[in-house]
mmCIF file of C-alpha atoms in Angstrom:
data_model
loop_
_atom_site.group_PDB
_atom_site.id
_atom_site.type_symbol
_atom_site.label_atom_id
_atom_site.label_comp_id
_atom_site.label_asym_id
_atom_site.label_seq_id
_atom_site.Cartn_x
_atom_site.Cartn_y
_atom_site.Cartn_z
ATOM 1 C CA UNK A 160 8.598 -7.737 18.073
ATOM 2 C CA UNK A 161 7.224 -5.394 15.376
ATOM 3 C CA UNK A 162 4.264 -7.407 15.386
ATOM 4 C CA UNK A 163 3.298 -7.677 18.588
ATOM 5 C CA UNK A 164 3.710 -3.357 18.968
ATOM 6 C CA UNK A 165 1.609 -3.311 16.049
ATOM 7 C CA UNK A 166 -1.077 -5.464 17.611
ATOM 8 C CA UNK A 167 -0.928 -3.485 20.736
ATOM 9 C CA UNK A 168 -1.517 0.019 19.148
ATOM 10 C CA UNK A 169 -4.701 -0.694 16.836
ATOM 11 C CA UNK A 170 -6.159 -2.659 19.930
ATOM 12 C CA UNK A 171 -8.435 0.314 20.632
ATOM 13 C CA UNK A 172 -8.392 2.190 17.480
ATOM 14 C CA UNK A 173 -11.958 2.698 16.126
ATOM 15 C CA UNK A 174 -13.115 1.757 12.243
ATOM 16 C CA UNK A 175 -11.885 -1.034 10.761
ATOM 17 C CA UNK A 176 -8.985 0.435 8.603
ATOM 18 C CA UNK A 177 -5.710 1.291 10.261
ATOM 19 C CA UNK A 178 -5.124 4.399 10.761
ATOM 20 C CA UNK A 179 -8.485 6.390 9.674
ATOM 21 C CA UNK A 180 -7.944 5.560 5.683
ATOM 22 C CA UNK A 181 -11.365 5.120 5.017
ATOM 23 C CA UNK A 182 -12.210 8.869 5.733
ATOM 24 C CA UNK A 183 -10.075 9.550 3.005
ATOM 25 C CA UNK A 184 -11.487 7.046 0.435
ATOM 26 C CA UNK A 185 -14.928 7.915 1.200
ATOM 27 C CA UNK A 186 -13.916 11.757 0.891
ATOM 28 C CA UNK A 187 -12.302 10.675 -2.674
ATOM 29 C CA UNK A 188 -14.865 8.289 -4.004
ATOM 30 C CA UNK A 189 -17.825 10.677 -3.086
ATOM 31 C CA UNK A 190 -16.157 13.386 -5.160
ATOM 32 C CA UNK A 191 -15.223 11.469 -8.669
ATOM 33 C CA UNK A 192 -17.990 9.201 -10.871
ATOM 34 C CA UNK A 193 -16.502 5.775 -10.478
ATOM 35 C CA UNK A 194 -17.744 2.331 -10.448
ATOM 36 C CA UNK A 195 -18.811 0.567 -7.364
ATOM 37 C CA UNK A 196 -16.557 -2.014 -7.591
ATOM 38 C CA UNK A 197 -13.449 -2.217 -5.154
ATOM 39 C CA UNK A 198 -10.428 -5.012 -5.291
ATOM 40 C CA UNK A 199 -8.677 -5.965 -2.316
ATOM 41 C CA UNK A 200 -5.070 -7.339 -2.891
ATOM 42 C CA UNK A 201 -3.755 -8.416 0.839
ATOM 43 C CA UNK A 202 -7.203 -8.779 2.420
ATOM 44 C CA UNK A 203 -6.014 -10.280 5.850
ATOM 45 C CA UNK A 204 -9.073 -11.302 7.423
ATOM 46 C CA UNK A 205 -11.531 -8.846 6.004
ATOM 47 C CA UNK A 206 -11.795 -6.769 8.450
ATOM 48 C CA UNK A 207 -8.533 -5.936 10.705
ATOM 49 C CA UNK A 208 -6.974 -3.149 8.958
ATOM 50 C CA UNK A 209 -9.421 -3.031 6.284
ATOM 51 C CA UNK A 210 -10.027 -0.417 3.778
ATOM 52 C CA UNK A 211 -13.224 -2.218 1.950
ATOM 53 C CA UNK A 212 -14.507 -3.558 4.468
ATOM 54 C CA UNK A 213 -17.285 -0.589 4.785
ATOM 55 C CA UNK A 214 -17.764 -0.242 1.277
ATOM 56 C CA UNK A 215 -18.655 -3.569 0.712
ATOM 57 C CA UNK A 216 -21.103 -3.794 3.818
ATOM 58 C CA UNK A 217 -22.452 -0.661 1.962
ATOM 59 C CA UNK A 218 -22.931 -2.805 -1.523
ATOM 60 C CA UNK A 219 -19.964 -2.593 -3.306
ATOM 61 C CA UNK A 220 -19.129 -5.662 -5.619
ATOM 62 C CA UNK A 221 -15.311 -6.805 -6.173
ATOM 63 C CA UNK A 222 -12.891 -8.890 -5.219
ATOM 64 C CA UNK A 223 -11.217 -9.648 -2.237
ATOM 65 C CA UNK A 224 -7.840 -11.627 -2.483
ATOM 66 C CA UNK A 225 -5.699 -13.585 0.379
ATOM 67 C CA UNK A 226 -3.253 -16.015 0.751
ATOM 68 C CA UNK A 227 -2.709 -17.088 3.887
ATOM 69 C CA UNK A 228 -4.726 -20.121 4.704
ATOM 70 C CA UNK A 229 -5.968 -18.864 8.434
ATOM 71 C CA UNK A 230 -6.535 -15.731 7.525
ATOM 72 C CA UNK A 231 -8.526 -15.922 4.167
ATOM 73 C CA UNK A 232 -10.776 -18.953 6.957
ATOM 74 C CA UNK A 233 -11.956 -15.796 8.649
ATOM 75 C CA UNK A 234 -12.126 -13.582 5.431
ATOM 76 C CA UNK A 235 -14.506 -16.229 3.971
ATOM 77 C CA UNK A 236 -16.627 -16.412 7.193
ATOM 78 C CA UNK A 237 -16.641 -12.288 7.597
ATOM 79 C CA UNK A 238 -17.761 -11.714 4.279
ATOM 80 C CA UNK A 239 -20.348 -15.027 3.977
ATOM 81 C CA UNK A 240 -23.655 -12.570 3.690
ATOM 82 C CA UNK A 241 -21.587 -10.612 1.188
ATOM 83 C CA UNK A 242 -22.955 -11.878 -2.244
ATOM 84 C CA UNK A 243 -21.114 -9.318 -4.205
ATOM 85 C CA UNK A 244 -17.683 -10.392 -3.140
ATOM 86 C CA UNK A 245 -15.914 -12.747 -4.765
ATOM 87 C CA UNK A 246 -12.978 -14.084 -2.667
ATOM 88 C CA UNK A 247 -9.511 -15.778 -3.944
ATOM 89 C CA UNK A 248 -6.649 -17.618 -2.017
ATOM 90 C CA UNK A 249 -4.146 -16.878 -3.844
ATOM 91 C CA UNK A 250 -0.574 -15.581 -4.083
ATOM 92 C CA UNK A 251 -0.554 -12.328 -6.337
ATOM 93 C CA UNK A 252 2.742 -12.464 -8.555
ATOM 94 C CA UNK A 253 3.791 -9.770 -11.096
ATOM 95 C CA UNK A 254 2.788 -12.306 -13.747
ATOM 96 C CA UNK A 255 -0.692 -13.386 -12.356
ATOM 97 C CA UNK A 256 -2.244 -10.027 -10.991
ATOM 98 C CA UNK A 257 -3.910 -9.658 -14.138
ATOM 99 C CA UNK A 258 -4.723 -12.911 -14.795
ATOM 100 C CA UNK A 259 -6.471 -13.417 -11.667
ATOM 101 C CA UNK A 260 -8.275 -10.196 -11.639
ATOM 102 C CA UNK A 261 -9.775 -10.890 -15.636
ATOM 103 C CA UNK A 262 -10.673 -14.391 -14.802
ATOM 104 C CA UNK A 263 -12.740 -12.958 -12.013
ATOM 105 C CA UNK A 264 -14.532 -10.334 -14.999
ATOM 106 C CA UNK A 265 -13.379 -7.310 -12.941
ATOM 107 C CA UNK A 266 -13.904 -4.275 -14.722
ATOM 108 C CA UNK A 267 -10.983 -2.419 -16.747
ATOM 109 C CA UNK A 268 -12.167 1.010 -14.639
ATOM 110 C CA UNK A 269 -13.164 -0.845 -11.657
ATOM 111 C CA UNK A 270 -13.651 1.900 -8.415
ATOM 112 C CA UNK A 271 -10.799 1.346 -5.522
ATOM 113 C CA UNK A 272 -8.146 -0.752 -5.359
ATOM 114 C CA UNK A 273 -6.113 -1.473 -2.255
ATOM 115 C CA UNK A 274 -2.716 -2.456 -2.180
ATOM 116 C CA UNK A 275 -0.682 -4.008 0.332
ATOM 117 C CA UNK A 276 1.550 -6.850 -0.023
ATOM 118 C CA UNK A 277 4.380 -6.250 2.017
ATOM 119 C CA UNK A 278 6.657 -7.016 -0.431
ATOM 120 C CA UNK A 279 7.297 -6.315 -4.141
ATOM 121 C CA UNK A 280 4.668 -4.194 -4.589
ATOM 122 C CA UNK A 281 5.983 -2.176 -7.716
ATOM 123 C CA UNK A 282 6.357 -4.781 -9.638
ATOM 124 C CA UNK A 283 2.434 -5.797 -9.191
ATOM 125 C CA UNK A 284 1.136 -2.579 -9.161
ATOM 126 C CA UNK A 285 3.341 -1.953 -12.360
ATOM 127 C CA UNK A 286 2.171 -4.819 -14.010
ATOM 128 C CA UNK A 287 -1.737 -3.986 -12.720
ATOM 129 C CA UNK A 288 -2.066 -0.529 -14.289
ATOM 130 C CA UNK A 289 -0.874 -1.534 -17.676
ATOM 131 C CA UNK A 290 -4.114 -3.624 -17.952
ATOM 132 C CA UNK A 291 -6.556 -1.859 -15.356
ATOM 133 C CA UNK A 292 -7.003 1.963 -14.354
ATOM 134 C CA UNK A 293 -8.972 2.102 -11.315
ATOM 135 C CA UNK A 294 -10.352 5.226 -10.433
ATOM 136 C CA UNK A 295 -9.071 5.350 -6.649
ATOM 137 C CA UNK A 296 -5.733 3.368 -5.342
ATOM 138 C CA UNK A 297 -4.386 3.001 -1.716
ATOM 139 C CA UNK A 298 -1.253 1.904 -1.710
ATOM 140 C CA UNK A 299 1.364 1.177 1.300
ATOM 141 C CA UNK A 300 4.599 2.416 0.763
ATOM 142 C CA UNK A 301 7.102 1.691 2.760
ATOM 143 C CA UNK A 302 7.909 5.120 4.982
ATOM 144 C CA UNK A 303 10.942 4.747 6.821
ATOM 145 C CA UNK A 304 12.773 5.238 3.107
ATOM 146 C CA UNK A 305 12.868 8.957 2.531
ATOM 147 C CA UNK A 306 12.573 11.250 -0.483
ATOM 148 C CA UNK A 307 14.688 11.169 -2.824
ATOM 149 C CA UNK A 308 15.496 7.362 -2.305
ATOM 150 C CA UNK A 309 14.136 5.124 -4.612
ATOM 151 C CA UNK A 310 14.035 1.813 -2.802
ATOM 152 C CA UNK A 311 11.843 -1.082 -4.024
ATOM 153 C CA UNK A 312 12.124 -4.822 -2.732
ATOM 154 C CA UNK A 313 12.961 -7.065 -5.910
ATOM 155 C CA UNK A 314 10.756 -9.680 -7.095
ATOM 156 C CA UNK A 315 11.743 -13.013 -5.472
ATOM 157 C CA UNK A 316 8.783 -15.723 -6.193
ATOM 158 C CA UNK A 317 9.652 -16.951 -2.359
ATOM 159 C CA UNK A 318 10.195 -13.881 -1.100
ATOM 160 C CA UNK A 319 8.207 -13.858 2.364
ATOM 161 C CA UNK A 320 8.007 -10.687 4.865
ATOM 162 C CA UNK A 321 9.956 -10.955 7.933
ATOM 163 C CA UNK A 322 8.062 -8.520 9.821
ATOM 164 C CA UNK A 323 10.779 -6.186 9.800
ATOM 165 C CA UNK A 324 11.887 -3.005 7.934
ATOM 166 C CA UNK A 325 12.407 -4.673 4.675
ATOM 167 C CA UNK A 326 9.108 -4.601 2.600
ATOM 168 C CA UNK A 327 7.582 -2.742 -0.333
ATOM 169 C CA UNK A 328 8.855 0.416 -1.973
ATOM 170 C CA UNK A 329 9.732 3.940 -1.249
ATOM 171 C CA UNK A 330 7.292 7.542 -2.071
ATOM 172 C CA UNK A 331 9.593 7.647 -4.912
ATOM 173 C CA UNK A 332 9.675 4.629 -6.157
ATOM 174 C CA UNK A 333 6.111 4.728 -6.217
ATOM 175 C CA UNK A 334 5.782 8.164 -8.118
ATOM 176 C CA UNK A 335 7.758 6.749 -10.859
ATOM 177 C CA UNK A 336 4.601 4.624 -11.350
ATOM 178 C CA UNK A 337 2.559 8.221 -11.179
ATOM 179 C CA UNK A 338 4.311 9.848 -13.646
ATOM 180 C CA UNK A 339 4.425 6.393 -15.934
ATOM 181 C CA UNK A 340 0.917 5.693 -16.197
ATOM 182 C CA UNK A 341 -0.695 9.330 -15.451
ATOM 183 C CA UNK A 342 -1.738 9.394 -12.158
ATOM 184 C CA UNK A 343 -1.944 11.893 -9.853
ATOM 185 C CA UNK A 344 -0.573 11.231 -6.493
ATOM 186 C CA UNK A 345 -3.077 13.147 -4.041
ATOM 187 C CA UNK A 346 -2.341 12.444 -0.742
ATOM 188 C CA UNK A 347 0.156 10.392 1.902
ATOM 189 C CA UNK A 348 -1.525 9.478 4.716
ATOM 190 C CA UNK A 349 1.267 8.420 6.959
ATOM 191 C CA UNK A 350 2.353 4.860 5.026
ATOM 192 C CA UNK A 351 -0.723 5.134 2.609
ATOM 193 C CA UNK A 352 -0.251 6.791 -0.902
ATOM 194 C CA UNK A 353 -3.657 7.860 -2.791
ATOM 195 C CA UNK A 354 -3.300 7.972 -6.356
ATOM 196 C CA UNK A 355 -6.182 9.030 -9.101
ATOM 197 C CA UNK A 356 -5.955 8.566 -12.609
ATOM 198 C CA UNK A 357 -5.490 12.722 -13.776
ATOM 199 C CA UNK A 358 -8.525 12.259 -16.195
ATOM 200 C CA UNK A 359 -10.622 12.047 -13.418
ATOM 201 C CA UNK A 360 -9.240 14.363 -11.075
ATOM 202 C CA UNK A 361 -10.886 17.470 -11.218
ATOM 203 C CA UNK A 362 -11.016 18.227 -7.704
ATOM 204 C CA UNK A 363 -7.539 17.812 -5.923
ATOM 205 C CA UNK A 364 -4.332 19.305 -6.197
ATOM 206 C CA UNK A 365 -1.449 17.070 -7.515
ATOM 207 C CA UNK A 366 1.433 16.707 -5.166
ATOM 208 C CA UNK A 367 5.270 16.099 -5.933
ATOM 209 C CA UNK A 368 6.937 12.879 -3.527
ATOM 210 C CA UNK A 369 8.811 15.237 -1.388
ATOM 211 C CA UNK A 370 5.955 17.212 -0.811
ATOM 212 C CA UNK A 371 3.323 14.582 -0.172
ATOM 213 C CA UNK A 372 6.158 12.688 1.853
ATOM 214 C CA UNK A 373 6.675 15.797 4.332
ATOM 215 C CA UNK A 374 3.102 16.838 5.087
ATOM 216 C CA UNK A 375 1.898 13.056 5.056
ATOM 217 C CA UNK A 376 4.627 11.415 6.853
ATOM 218 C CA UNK A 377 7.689 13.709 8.355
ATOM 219 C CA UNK A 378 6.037 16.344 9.702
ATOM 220 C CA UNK A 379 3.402 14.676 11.265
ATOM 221 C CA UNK A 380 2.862 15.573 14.959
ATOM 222 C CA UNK A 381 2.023 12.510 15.785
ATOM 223 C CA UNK A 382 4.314 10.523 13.829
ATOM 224 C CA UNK A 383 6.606 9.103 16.733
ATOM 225 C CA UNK A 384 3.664 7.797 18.482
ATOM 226 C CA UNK A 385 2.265 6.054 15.263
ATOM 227 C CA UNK A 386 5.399 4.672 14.412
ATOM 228 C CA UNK A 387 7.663 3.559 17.463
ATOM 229 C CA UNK A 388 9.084 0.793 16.063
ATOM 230 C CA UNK A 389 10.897 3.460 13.017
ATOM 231 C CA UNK A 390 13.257 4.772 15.876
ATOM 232 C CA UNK A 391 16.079 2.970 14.826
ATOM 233 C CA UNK A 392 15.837 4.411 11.707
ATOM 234 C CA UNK A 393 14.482 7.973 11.989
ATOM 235 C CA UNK A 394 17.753 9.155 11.779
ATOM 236 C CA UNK A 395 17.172 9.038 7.844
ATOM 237 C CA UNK A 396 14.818 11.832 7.967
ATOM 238 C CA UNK A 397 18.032 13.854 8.974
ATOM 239 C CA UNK A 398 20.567 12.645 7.119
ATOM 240 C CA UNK A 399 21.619 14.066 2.832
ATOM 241 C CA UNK A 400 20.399 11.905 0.360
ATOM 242 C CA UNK A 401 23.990 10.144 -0.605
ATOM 243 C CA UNK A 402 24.210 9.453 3.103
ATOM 244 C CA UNK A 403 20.483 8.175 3.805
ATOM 245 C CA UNK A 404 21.874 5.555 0.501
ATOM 246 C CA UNK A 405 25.026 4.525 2.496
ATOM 247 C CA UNK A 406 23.087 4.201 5.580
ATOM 248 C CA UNK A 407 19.677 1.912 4.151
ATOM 249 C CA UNK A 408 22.597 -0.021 2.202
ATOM 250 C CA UNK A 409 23.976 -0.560 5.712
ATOM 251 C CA UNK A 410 21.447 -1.632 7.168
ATOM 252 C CA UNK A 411 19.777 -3.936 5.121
ATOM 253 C CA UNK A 412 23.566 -5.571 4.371
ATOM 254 C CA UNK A 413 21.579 -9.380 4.678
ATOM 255 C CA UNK A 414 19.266 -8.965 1.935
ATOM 256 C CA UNK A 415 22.099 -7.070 -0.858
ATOM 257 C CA UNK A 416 21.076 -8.091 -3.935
ATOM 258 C CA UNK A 417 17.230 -8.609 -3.096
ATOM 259 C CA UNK A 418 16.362 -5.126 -3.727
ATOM 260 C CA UNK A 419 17.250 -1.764 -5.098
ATOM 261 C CA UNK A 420 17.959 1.307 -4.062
ATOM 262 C CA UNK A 421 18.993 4.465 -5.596
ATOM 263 C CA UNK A 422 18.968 8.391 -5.664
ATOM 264 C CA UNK A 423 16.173 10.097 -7.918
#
């Protein structure tokens, strides 16, 4: 299973996020005024795969959100010295994300947010930023859908991840957030988008999707042995963009009419 590859390749990673992101966040933060104050949507435990972990062992205040009833046992009993923190179990929704995050007084221009729900993440994150700007966000997208192909998972209220390829939304799908509420996207880091409001980016060059999707994901040397489990479908990366469509509607035929999918 996906899982089980998954747990079997960070086993002896180093750091706590998963594949080196907080190099890049500290790298980001260090170089643009921002408030130390970082939100956590999809916290796991706290500390697998975490990108806040560090910063709030450093002092950062915020909010750390999880829903899953074992996992947010450990995230409580991590983060326990960690008076800053303020931890929910909770479900983030498209019509709750903001609610949640105001009746825990986070600030409008809070520091780093990181995003991860495997799931219907543009409707969240769309419904985040017209309320909130923060000054750093790392978002998953889901990699195996190439540029051009807009591809987002539709909100379902029970929609629940099957551990599969079906999750979140595409480099482009996630751009048309970018370009909506004026943020530059900076870097891909494999499945990771950075994106910084362009007010306060004075320091690093804007990239297009199919750029950031190439040097971040495609060509990446190492790609293959990051991502194992994406051979069945690595044969997108090849394929025109009408013919990628006809193959990702193909091949996620069970779940037609829980998501959508289109050429940019």
């Amino acid at each position: 299973m996906i899982r089980d590859k998954i747990k079997r390749l960070l086993s002896n990673k180093n750091g706590f996020s998963n594949l080196g992101e907080e190099k890049f966040i500290k790298n980001y933060l260090s170089k643009i005024e921002h408030k130390e104050v970082a939100v956590d949507i999809a916290a796991h435990d706290g500390v697998f795969m975490s990108n806040t972990f560090n910063f709030y062992k450093a002092g950062y205040s915020g909010l750390a959100v999880e829903c899953d009833n074992k996992k947010f046992a450990s995230l409580a009993n991590s983060y326990k010295n960690f008076d800053k923190v303020m931890l929910s179990k909770a479900y983030v929704y498209p019509e709750n994300v903001v609610s949640l995050l105001e009746g825990y007084e986070i600030q409008y221009d809070f520091g780093f947010l990181s995003f991860d729900i495997d799931g219907y993440d543009y409707f969240v994150l769309h419904e985040l930023l017209k309320k909130y700007r923060p000054t750093l966000i790392c978002a998953e997208i889901n990699e195996k859908i190439p540029y051009p192909i807009k591809f987002t998972v539709k909100y379902d209220r029970n929609y629940l991840w099957d551990v599969n390829h079906f999750f979140g939304q595409s480099i482009s799908q996630l751009y048309t957030l970018c370009k909506k509420y004026n943020y530059d996207l900076v870097e891909l880091y494999y499945n990771n988008a950075f994106l910084i409001p362009k007010e306060k980016n004075t320091f690093f060059p804007s990239l297009g999707p199919e750029e950031a999707y190439l040097k971040g994901y495609v060509n990446k040397p190492d790609r293959q042995q990051k991502f194992p489990y994406n051979k069945d479908v690595d044969v997108l990366l090849q394929m025109q963009p009408q013919e990628a469509l006809n193959f990702i509607n193909k091949f996620f035929h069970k779940y037609e009419g829980k998501y959508e999918a289109s050429i940019t």
